mmCIF file of C-alpha atoms and ligand atoms in Angstrom:
data_model
loop_
_atom_site.group_PDB
_atom_site.id
_atom_site.type_symbol
_atom_site.label_atom_id
_atom_site.label_comp_id
_atom_site.label_asym_id
_atom_site.label_seq_id
_atom_site.Cartn_x
_atom_site.Cartn_y
_atom_site.Cartn_z
ATOM 1 C CA MET A 1 112.495 141.602 -45.912
ATOM 2 C CA LYS A 2 116.070 140.705 -45.145
ATOM 3 C CA MET A 3 117.010 137.037 -44.817
ATOM 4 C CA THR A 4 119.451 136.320 -41.995
ATOM 5 C CA PHE A 5 121.019 133.334 -40.274
ATOM 6 C CA ARG A 6 121.788 132.841 -36.613
ATOM 7 C CA TRP A 7 125.514 132.571 -35.954
ATOM 8 C CA TYR A 8 126.892 131.782 -32.489
ATOM 9 C CA GLY A 9 130.125 133.689 -32.946
ATOM 10 C CA GLU A 10 133.615 132.298 -33.365
ATOM 11 C CA LYS A 11 132.739 129.146 -31.418
ATOM 12 C CA ASP A 12 129.971 128.246 -33.868
ATOM 13 C CA CYS A 13 130.919 125.153 -35.887
ATOM 14 C CA ILE A 14 129.434 126.855 -38.968
ATOM 15 C CA PRO A 15 131.948 129.231 -40.564
ATOM 16 C CA LEU A 16 130.719 132.575 -41.875
ATOM 17 C CA PRO A 17 131.745 131.854 -45.490
ATOM 18 C CA PHE A 18 129.396 128.828 -45.476
ATOM 19 C CA ILE A 19 126.548 131.101 -44.440
ATOM 20 C CA LYS A 20 127.459 133.541 -47.183
ATOM 21 C CA GLN A 21 127.207 130.703 -49.721
ATOM 22 C CA ILE A 22 123.453 130.450 -49.048
ATOM 23 C CA HIS A 23 122.035 132.642 -51.783
ATOM 24 C CA GLY A 24 119.814 135.443 -50.546
ATOM 25 C CA MET A 25 121.518 135.662 -47.162
ATOM 26 C CA THR A 26 122.149 139.296 -46.226
ATOM 27 C CA GLY A 27 123.548 138.958 -42.753
ATOM 28 C CA VAL A 28 123.837 137.131 -39.482
ATOM 29 C CA VAL A 29 122.044 137.344 -36.176
ATOM 30 C CA THR A 30 124.532 137.093 -33.364
ATOM 31 C CA ALA A 31 125.564 138.379 -29.923
ATOM 32 C CA VAL A 32 128.543 138.961 -27.657
ATOM 33 C CA TYR A 33 128.650 135.660 -25.812
ATOM 34 C CA ASP A 34 131.363 135.996 -23.214
ATOM 35 C CA VAL A 35 130.075 138.896 -21.098
ATOM 36 C CA PRO A 36 127.928 137.920 -18.077
ATOM 37 C CA VAL A 37 124.283 139.022 -17.988
ATOM 38 C CA GLY A 38 124.016 142.504 -16.507
ATOM 39 C CA GLU A 39 127.365 143.815 -17.753
ATOM 40 C CA VAL A 40 128.175 146.190 -20.599
ATOM 41 C CA TRP A 41 129.296 144.643 -23.881
ATOM 42 C CA PRO A 42 132.540 146.419 -24.752
ATOM 43 C CA LEU A 43 132.274 148.407 -27.949
ATOM 44 C CA GLU A 44 135.484 146.732 -29.168
ATOM 45 C CA ALA A 45 133.871 143.292 -28.859
ATOM 46 C CA LEU A 46 130.943 144.419 -31.006
ATOM 47 C CA GLN A 47 133.282 146.051 -33.503
ATOM 48 C CA LYS A 48 135.349 142.886 -33.782
ATOM 49 C CA GLN A 49 132.251 140.754 -34.336
ATOM 50 C CA LYS A 50 130.993 143.155 -36.981
ATOM 51 C CA GLN A 51 134.343 143.172 -38.742
ATOM 52 C CA MET A 52 134.357 139.365 -38.963
ATOM 53 C CA CYS A 53 130.881 139.471 -40.507
ATOM 54 C CA GLU A 54 131.801 142.190 -42.956
ATOM 55 C CA GLU A 55 134.914 140.351 -44.063
ATOM 56 C CA ALA A 56 132.627 137.463 -44.988
ATOM 57 C CA GLY A 57 130.298 139.826 -46.860
ATOM 58 C CA LEU A 58 127.554 139.636 -44.244
ATOM 59 C CA GLU A 59 125.775 142.352 -42.268
ATOM 60 C CA MET A 60 125.369 142.368 -38.505
ATOM 61 C CA GLU A 61 122.138 144.316 -38.060
ATOM 62 C CA VAL A 62 120.355 141.996 -35.632
ATOM 63 C CA ILE A 63 121.399 140.975 -32.135
ATOM 64 C CA GLU A 64 119.835 137.932 -30.480
ATOM 65 C CA SER A 65 119.822 138.435 -27.597
ATOM 66 C CA ILE A 66 120.822 140.972 -25.028
ATOM 67 C CA PRO A 67 119.591 138.987 -22.010
ATOM 68 C CA VAL A 68 117.500 140.829 -19.432
ATOM 69 C CA HIS A 69 118.799 140.504 -15.867
ATOM 70 C CA GLU A 70 116.403 138.647 -13.540
ATOM 71 C CA ASP A 71 116.350 141.639 -11.134
ATOM 72 C CA ILE A 72 114.621 143.637 -13.883
ATOM 73 C CA LYS A 73 111.990 140.926 -14.349
ATOM 74 C CA LEU A 74 111.555 140.664 -10.599
ATOM 75 C CA GLY A 75 111.263 144.443 -10.230
ATOM 76 C CA LEU A 76 113.920 144.610 -7.505
ATOM 77 C CA PRO A 77 115.442 147.959 -6.439
ATOM 78 C CA THR A 78 118.675 146.937 -8.200
ATOM 79 C CA ARG A 79 116.840 146.911 -11.540
ATOM 80 C CA ASP A 80 117.664 150.552 -12.278
ATOM 81 C CA HIS A 81 121.348 149.724 -12.357
ATOM 82 C CA TYR A 82 120.787 146.822 -14.771
ATOM 83 C CA ILE A 83 118.530 148.992 -16.922
ATOM 84 C CA GLU A 84 121.324 151.565 -17.255
ATOM 85 C CA VAL A 85 123.618 148.753 -18.400
ATOM 86 C CA TYR A 86 120.991 147.616 -20.896
ATOM 87 C CA LYS A 87 120.679 151.138 -22.260
ATOM 88 C CA GLN A 88 124.422 151.325 -22.732
ATOM 89 C CA ASN A 89 124.325 148.040 -24.611
ATOM 90 C CA ILE A 90 121.668 149.419 -26.927
ATOM 91 C CA ILE A 91 123.738 152.538 -27.519
ATOM 92 C CA ASN A 92 126.827 150.427 -28.268
ATOM 93 C CA CYS A 93 124.824 148.234 -30.645
ATOM 94 C CA GLY A 94 123.567 151.336 -32.445
ATOM 95 C CA LYS A 95 127.152 152.562 -32.848
ATOM 96 C CA VAL A 96 128.080 149.478 -34.882
ATOM 97 C CA GLY A 97 124.993 149.649 -37.087
ATOM 98 C CA VAL A 98 122.700 147.209 -35.287
ATOM 99 C CA LYS A 99 119.052 147.953 -36.095
ATOM 100 C CA CYS A 100 117.188 145.315 -34.103
ATOM 101 C CA VAL A 101 117.737 143.721 -30.690
ATOM 102 C CA CYS A 102 115.819 140.584 -29.759
ATOM 103 C CA TYR A 103 115.225 139.767 -26.087
ATOM 104 C CA ASN A 104 112.793 137.797 -23.986
ATOM 105 C CA PHE A 105 111.085 138.332 -20.651
ATOM 106 C CA MET A 106 110.615 134.730 -19.527
ATOM 107 C CA PRO A 107 111.456 134.227 -15.846
ATOM 108 C CA VAL A 108 114.493 131.974 -15.237
ATOM 109 C CA PHE A 109 114.044 129.649 -18.216
ATOM 110 C CA ASP A 110 114.195 130.364 -21.914
ATOM 111 C CA TRP A 111 112.805 127.861 -24.449
ATOM 112 C CA LEU A 112 111.940 124.382 -23.183
ATOM 113 C CA ARG A 113 111.889 121.096 -25.056
ATOM 114 C CA THR A 114 111.894 117.572 -23.663
ATOM 115 C CA ASN A 115 113.891 115.815 -26.399
ATOM 116 C CA LEU A 116 116.684 117.220 -28.521
ATOM 117 C CA TYR A 117 116.960 114.174 -30.776
ATOM 118 C CA PHE A 118 113.441 113.107 -31.721
ATOM 119 C CA GLN A 119 113.897 110.494 -34.452
ATOM 120 C CA HIS A 120 112.039 110.916 -37.735
ATOM 121 C CA LYS A 121 111.214 107.913 -39.939
ATOM 122 C CA ASP A 122 113.473 109.246 -42.707
ATOM 123 C CA GLY A 123 116.540 109.288 -40.455
ATOM 124 C CA ALA A 124 116.490 112.999 -39.580
ATOM 125 C CA ASN A 125 116.095 114.167 -36.001
ATOM 126 C CA SER A 126 114.824 117.340 -34.378
ATOM 127 C CA LEU A 127 113.652 118.895 -31.130
ATOM 128 C CA SER A 128 110.338 117.770 -29.668
ATOM 129 C CA TYR A 129 108.037 118.364 -26.711
ATOM 130 C CA SER A 130 106.012 115.877 -24.685
ATOM 131 C CA GLU A 131 103.709 116.978 -21.899
ATOM 132 C CA ASP A 132 104.171 113.682 -20.018
ATOM 133 C CA ASP A 133 107.951 114.010 -20.072
ATOM 134 C CA PHE A 134 107.688 117.620 -19.017
ATOM 135 C CA ALA A 135 105.497 116.723 -16.035
ATOM 136 C CA LYS A 136 108.300 114.474 -14.761
ATOM 137 C CA LEU A 137 110.782 117.364 -14.506
ATOM 138 C CA ASP A 138 111.568 118.874 -11.118
ATOM 139 C CA PRO A 139 112.488 122.560 -11.514
ATOM 140 C CA ARG A 140 114.562 122.461 -8.348
ATOM 141 C CA ASN A 141 116.686 119.579 -9.552
ATOM 142 C CA LEU A 142 116.803 120.190 -13.206
ATOM 143 C CA HIS A 143 118.808 118.737 -16.041
ATOM 144 C CA LEU A 144 116.972 120.057 -19.004
ATOM 145 C CA PRO A 145 117.825 119.168 -22.553
ATOM 146 C CA GLY A 146 119.546 122.181 -24.052
ATOM 147 C CA TRP A 147 119.436 124.300 -20.936
ATOM 148 C CA ASP A 148 122.850 125.695 -20.231
ATOM 149 C CA GLU A 149 122.719 124.951 -16.477
ATOM 150 C CA SER A 150 124.173 128.371 -15.835
ATOM 151 C CA TYR A 151 122.917 128.359 -12.229
ATOM 152 C CA SER A 152 124.143 126.147 -9.422
ATOM 153 C CA PRO A 153 121.269 124.207 -7.756
ATOM 154 C CA GLU A 154 121.448 126.631 -4.780
ATOM 155 C CA GLU A 155 121.283 129.695 -7.018
ATOM 156 C CA LEU A 156 118.391 128.228 -8.963
ATOM 157 C CA ASN A 157 116.432 127.508 -5.796
ATOM 158 C CA GLU A 158 117.063 130.989 -4.481
ATOM 159 C CA LEU A 159 115.895 132.504 -7.757
ATOM 160 C CA LEU A 160 112.747 130.379 -7.889
ATOM 161 C CA ASP A 161 111.947 131.474 -4.319
ATOM 162 C CA LYS A 162 112.230 135.131 -5.357
ATOM 163 C CA TYR A 163 109.514 134.551 -7.956
ATOM 164 C CA LYS A 164 107.106 133.008 -5.445
ATOM 165 C CA ASN A 165 105.000 136.129 -5.030
ATOM 166 C CA VAL A 166 105.452 137.576 -8.519
ATOM 167 C CA THR A 167 102.139 137.518 -10.374
ATOM 168 C CA ARG A 168 101.538 137.822 -14.132
ATOM 169 C CA GLU A 169 100.441 141.393 -13.472
ATOM 170 C CA ASP A 170 103.678 142.187 -11.621
ATOM 171 C CA LEU A 171 105.745 140.705 -14.416
ATOM 172 C CA PHE A 172 103.845 142.696 -17.033
ATOM 173 C CA ASN A 173 104.300 145.923 -15.062
ATOM 174 C CA ASN A 174 107.998 145.180 -14.712
ATOM 175 C CA LEU A 175 108.254 144.704 -18.467
ATOM 176 C CA VAL A 176 106.496 148.009 -19.137
ATOM 177 C CA TYR A 177 108.753 149.763 -16.620
ATOM 178 C CA PHE A 178 111.800 148.301 -18.356
ATOM 179 C CA LEU A 179 110.615 149.253 -21.842
ATOM 180 C CA ASN A 180 109.673 152.800 -20.900
ATOM 181 C CA ALA A 181 113.097 153.199 -19.330
ATOM 182 C CA ILE A 182 115.028 151.954 -22.373
ATOM 183 C CA MET A 183 112.989 153.764 -25.057
ATOM 184 C CA PRO A 184 115.116 156.937 -24.910
ATOM 185 C CA ALA A 185 118.212 154.822 -25.657
ATOM 186 C CA CYS A 186 116.372 153.125 -28.544
ATOM 187 C CA ASP A 187 115.311 156.535 -29.883
ATOM 188 C CA ALA A 188 118.856 157.886 -29.661
ATOM 189 C CA ALA A 189 120.489 154.796 -31.172
ATOM 190 C CA CYS A 190 117.762 154.121 -33.791
ATOM 191 C CA VAL A 191 117.449 150.575 -32.529
ATOM 192 C CA ASN A 192 114.238 148.551 -32.385
ATOM 193 C CA VAL A 193 113.765 146.099 -29.557
ATOM 194 C CA ALA A 194 111.741 143.023 -30.464
ATOM 195 C CA ILE A 195 110.423 140.801 -27.698
ATOM 196 C CA HIS A 196 110.587 137.062 -28.261
ATOM 197 C CA PRO A 197 107.421 135.219 -27.240
ATOM 198 C CA ASP A 198 107.309 132.601 -24.514
ATOM 199 C CA ASP A 199 108.317 129.132 -25.623
ATOM 200 C CA PRO A 200 106.140 127.249 -24.943
ATOM 201 C CA PRO A 201 103.465 129.932 -24.575
ATOM 202 C CA TRP A 202 102.121 129.022 -21.136
ATOM 203 C CA ALA A 203 103.258 129.221 -17.518
ATOM 204 C CA VAL A 204 105.887 126.611 -16.654
ATOM 205 C CA PHE A 205 106.927 125.371 -13.204
ATOM 206 C CA GLY A 206 104.485 127.860 -11.680
ATOM 207 C CA LEU A 207 106.433 130.809 -13.117
ATOM 208 C CA PRO A 208 104.329 133.434 -14.880
ATOM 209 C CA ARG A 209 104.667 134.006 -18.616
ATOM 210 C CA ILE A 210 103.149 137.062 -20.265
ATOM 211 C CA ILE A 211 104.009 137.046 -23.982
ATOM 212 C CA SER A 212 102.063 133.982 -25.030
ATOM 213 C CA THR A 213 98.918 135.044 -26.885
ATOM 214 C CA GLU A 214 97.586 137.546 -29.399
ATOM 215 C CA GLN A 215 96.023 139.499 -26.508
ATOM 216 C CA ASP A 216 99.396 139.629 -24.736
ATOM 217 C CA LEU A 217 101.053 141.100 -27.835
ATOM 218 C CA GLU A 218 98.286 143.646 -28.289
ATOM 219 C CA ARG A 219 98.462 144.679 -24.649
ATOM 220 C CA LEU A 220 102.207 145.167 -24.778
ATOM 221 C CA LEU A 221 102.162 147.270 -27.941
ATOM 222 C CA GLU A 222 99.392 149.427 -26.496
ATOM 223 C CA ALA A 223 101.169 149.863 -23.178
ATOM 224 C CA VAL A 224 104.360 151.086 -24.885
ATOM 225 C CA PRO A 225 103.345 152.592 -28.236
ATOM 226 C CA ASN A 226 106.800 153.931 -29.146
ATOM 227 C CA PRO A 227 107.533 152.350 -32.561
ATOM 228 C CA HIS A 228 110.927 151.176 -31.316
ATOM 229 C CA ASN A 229 109.010 148.717 -29.150
ATOM 230 C CA GLY A 230 108.206 145.768 -31.372
ATOM 231 C CA LEU A 231 107.914 142.032 -31.722
ATOM 232 C CA THR A 232 109.896 138.988 -32.662
ATOM 233 C CA PHE A 233 107.311 136.745 -34.274
ATOM 234 C CA CYS A 234 108.387 133.187 -33.547
ATOM 235 C CA THR A 235 106.057 130.681 -35.186
ATOM 236 C CA GLY A 236 107.514 127.773 -33.232
ATOM 237 C CA SER A 237 106.931 129.450 -29.876
ATOM 238 C CA LEU A 238 103.486 130.958 -30.402
ATOM 239 C CA GLY A 239 102.514 127.997 -32.585
ATOM 240 C CA ALA A 240 103.004 125.524 -29.758
ATOM 241 C CA GLY A 241 99.814 127.040 -28.323
ATOM 242 C CA ARG A 242 96.987 125.643 -30.451
ATOM 243 C CA PHE A 243 94.921 128.678 -29.354
ATOM 244 C CA ASN A 244 97.126 131.069 -31.374
ATOM 245 C CA ASP A 245 96.001 131.880 -34.914
ATOM 246 C CA LEU A 246 99.369 132.675 -36.475
ATOM 247 C CA VAL A 247 98.041 134.009 -39.781
ATOM 248 C CA ARG A 248 95.802 136.423 -37.907
ATOM 249 C CA ILE A 249 98.665 137.509 -35.654
ATOM 250 C CA SER A 250 100.865 138.097 -38.732
ATOM 251 C CA GLU A 251 98.138 140.195 -40.335
ATOM 252 C CA ARG A 252 97.453 142.285 -37.259
ATOM 253 C CA PHE A 253 101.001 143.003 -36.193
ATOM 254 C CA ALA A 254 102.964 142.838 -39.472
ATOM 255 C CA LYS A 255 104.173 146.419 -39.162
ATOM 256 C CA ARG A 256 105.391 145.976 -35.585
ATOM 257 C CA ILE A 257 107.090 142.643 -36.270
ATOM 258 C CA TYR A 258 110.722 143.567 -36.725
ATOM 259 C CA PHE A 259 112.084 140.049 -36.690
ATOM 260 C CA ALA A 260 110.438 136.810 -37.812
ATOM 261 C CA HIS A 261 111.608 133.372 -36.687
ATOM 262 C CA LEU A 262 109.975 130.985 -39.124
ATOM 263 C CA ARG A 263 109.892 127.446 -37.796
ATOM 264 C CA GLN A 264 107.722 124.397 -38.517
ATOM 265 C CA LEU A 265 105.993 122.260 -35.883
ATOM 266 C CA ASN A 266 104.186 118.998 -36.361
ATOM 267 C CA TYR A 267 101.401 118.487 -33.818
ATOM 268 C CA ILE A 268 101.241 114.933 -32.451
ATOM 269 C CA ASN A 269 98.214 115.548 -30.222
ATOM 270 C CA ASP A 270 96.756 118.479 -28.249
ATOM 271 C CA THR A 271 99.989 119.191 -26.407
ATOM 272 C CA ASP A 272 102.882 117.319 -28.002
ATOM 273 C CA PHE A 273 104.778 118.176 -31.149
ATOM 274 C CA TYR A 274 108.052 117.755 -32.958
ATOM 275 C CA GLU A 275 109.865 120.304 -35.084
ATOM 276 C CA ASN A 276 110.322 119.721 -38.784
ATOM 277 C CA GLY A 277 111.641 121.181 -42.055
ATOM 278 C CA HIS A 278 110.258 124.603 -42.920
ATOM 279 C CA GLN A 279 107.944 123.759 -45.808
ATOM 280 C CA THR A 280 104.225 124.277 -45.217
ATOM 281 C CA ALA A 281 103.545 120.675 -46.189
ATOM 282 C CA SER A 282 105.937 119.416 -43.504
ATOM 283 C CA GLY A 283 103.810 120.274 -40.502
ATOM 284 C CA SER A 284 100.949 122.018 -38.795
ATOM 285 C CA ILE A 285 102.082 125.629 -39.200
ATOM 286 C CA ASP A 286 100.839 127.420 -42.316
ATOM 287 C CA ILE A 287 104.164 128.961 -43.295
ATOM 288 C CA TYR A 288 102.791 130.030 -46.677
ATOM 289 C CA GLY A 289 99.767 131.721 -45.075
ATOM 290 C CA ILE A 290 102.012 133.491 -42.591
ATOM 291 C CA VAL A 291 104.445 134.802 -45.202
ATOM 292 C CA LYS A 292 101.496 135.915 -47.333
ATOM 293 C CA ALA A 293 99.906 137.738 -44.387
ATOM 294 C CA LEU A 294 103.202 139.390 -43.494
ATOM 295 C CA THR A 295 103.990 140.583 -47.010
ATOM 296 C CA GLU A 296 100.455 141.834 -47.634
ATOM 297 C CA ASN A 297 100.346 143.807 -44.410
ATOM 298 C CA GLY A 298 103.500 145.851 -44.544
ATOM 299 C CA PHE A 299 106.115 143.611 -42.905
ATOM 300 C CA ASP A 300 109.561 145.043 -43.522
ATOM 301 C CA GLY A 301 111.733 143.219 -41.017
ATOM 302 C CA TYR A 302 114.402 140.583 -40.685
ATOM 303 C CA VAL A 303 113.653 136.903 -41.153
ATOM 304 C CA ARG A 304 115.612 133.891 -40.112
ATOM 305 C CA PRO A 305 114.935 130.218 -40.693
ATOM 306 C CA ASP A 306 114.489 129.005 -37.138
ATOM 307 C CA HIS A 307 115.257 125.548 -35.728
ATOM 308 C CA GLY A 308 116.005 122.997 -38.398
ATOM 309 C CA ARG A 309 116.447 119.227 -38.241
ATOM 310 C CA ASN A 310 119.726 117.360 -38.291
ATOM 311 C CA VAL A 311 119.885 115.880 -41.778
ATOM 312 C CA TRP A 312 122.550 114.247 -43.978
ATOM 313 C CA GLY A 313 124.348 112.954 -40.906
ATOM 314 C CA GLU A 314 124.963 116.374 -39.421
ATOM 315 C CA ASP A 315 125.249 116.431 -35.629
ATOM 316 C CA ALA A 316 124.924 120.105 -34.891
ATOM 317 C CA LYS A 317 123.849 122.246 -31.979
ATOM 318 C CA PRO A 318 120.205 121.140 -31.626
ATOM 319 C CA GLY A 319 118.052 123.220 -33.954
ATOM 320 C CA TYR A 320 121.012 125.126 -35.327
ATOM 321 C CA GLY A 321 122.665 122.961 -37.962
ATOM 322 C CA LEU A 322 123.649 124.275 -41.362
ATOM 323 C CA TYR A 323 121.885 122.024 -43.848
ATOM 324 C CA ASP A 324 118.244 122.147 -42.886
ATOM 325 C CA ARG A 325 118.311 125.823 -42.021
ATOM 326 C CA ALA A 326 119.944 126.504 -45.397
ATOM 327 C CA MET A 327 117.168 124.565 -47.125
ATOM 328 C CA GLY A 328 114.643 126.490 -45.024
ATOM 329 C CA ALA A 329 116.220 129.806 -45.977
ATOM 330 C CA CYS A 330 115.999 128.976 -49.677
ATOM 331 C CA TYR A 331 112.372 127.902 -49.353
ATOM 332 C CA LEU A 332 111.478 131.049 -47.431
ATOM 333 C CA THR A 333 113.375 133.310 -49.827
ATOM 334 C CA GLY A 334 111.358 131.790 -52.672
ATOM 335 C CA LEU A 335 108.068 132.291 -50.859
ATOM 336 C CA PHE A 336 108.886 135.919 -50.094
ATOM 337 C CA GLU A 337 110.015 136.593 -53.644
ATOM 338 C CA ALA A 338 106.805 135.227 -55.116
ATOM 339 C CA LEU A 339 104.553 136.933 -52.604
ATOM 340 C CA GLU A 340 106.362 140.265 -52.654
ATOM 341 C CA LYS A 341 106.080 140.319 -56.438
ATOM 342 C CA GLY A 342 102.403 139.497 -56.089
ATOM 343 C CA ASP A 343 102.658 136.496 -58.403
ATOM 344 C CA ALA A 344 100.903 134.200 -55.962
ATOM 345 C CA LYS A 345 97.736 136.300 -55.597
HETATM 346 C C1 DNO B 401 115.691 129.338 -29.238
HETATM 347 C C2 DNO B 401 115.646 130.786 -29.377
HETATM 348 C C3 DNO B 401 115.528 131.511 -28.057
HETATM 349 C C4 DNO B 401 115.660 133.004 -28.253
HETATM 350 C C5 DNO B 401 115.506 133.812 -27.006
HETATM 351 C C6 DNO B 401 115.466 135.278 -27.338
HETATM 352 O O1 DNO B 401 116.091 128.651 -30.139
HETATM 353 O O2 DNO B 401 114.650 131.183 -30.238
HETATM 354 O O3 DNO B 401 116.520 131.042 -27.193
HETATM 355 O O4 DNO B 401 116.918 133.282 -28.778
HETATM 356 O O5 DNO B 401 114.359 133.484 -26.315
HETATM 357 O O6 DNO B 401 115.752 136.028 -26.218
#
């Protein structure tokens, strides 16, 4: 296990030396942020990013994410061009020592929450999700909390129209096509790709989602058995679906989980939840059981404390403050140490 911390590059308000001060931290998870989706990340940009990390005593072995162009998800004839670009990005990542690339295959939208500042009784705040609030959103006129509004309303409408006839099956086939096409680059560069599950793990706005359940993960690994094809195990994403047994998923797929995002959720009712500090006692996700299942079943990947709260007056990028993620990292490092040494058996 290697403990890592997400760092949003030079624009992140958290300086690298602060991350280094968290004991047990081996490296950061980052990306090249200023190149549009579907273009090659210049090798120099990756080298510069790596150098900054190394100067702070941190590794840069995980990239989150290289975004997948929508034409690839849609299966359009232009996808082959964007796949070539993706392959080049993997090769460039390999050249600077990256070992794992996280990506997702969610159409149009990435993670979705309805409130970025859910107030806790103790004064902290965190992200939360309410089904009623979600139902009020209009995907064609959207101002989503945390969504970067990277499309103009016209572009968004055009894109949503393109997905009208894309079924779950089509999307899955397009994912398999993409993975089979990039595997030779992964083999050559010694890079694992690790798909991030859907967040939340169900279809939203009528758009299909295909990486939401244990069966979805199994199907994907079977369809593309190359060991460079693996998983990002995000407890906050899969855990939003009460139907997912996260301990079982950890047990079954431990060896193909190359990257674990450990995040705590507190269920309010059958659909709604808020995020919380990482400790098992702080919510509905059995973080201890998950770490135990991972360590006992051959997990040897990267871990990062995922979404934390804003505490101690911090007003950080939602989910990505320093303090609570640092506390989470220390808690998780302790759990892993005990379980890897077998003391907790
Ligand atoms: C949210 C993140 C996601 C994740 C992407 C991976 O906080 O976990 O945005 O980075 O889905 O491609």
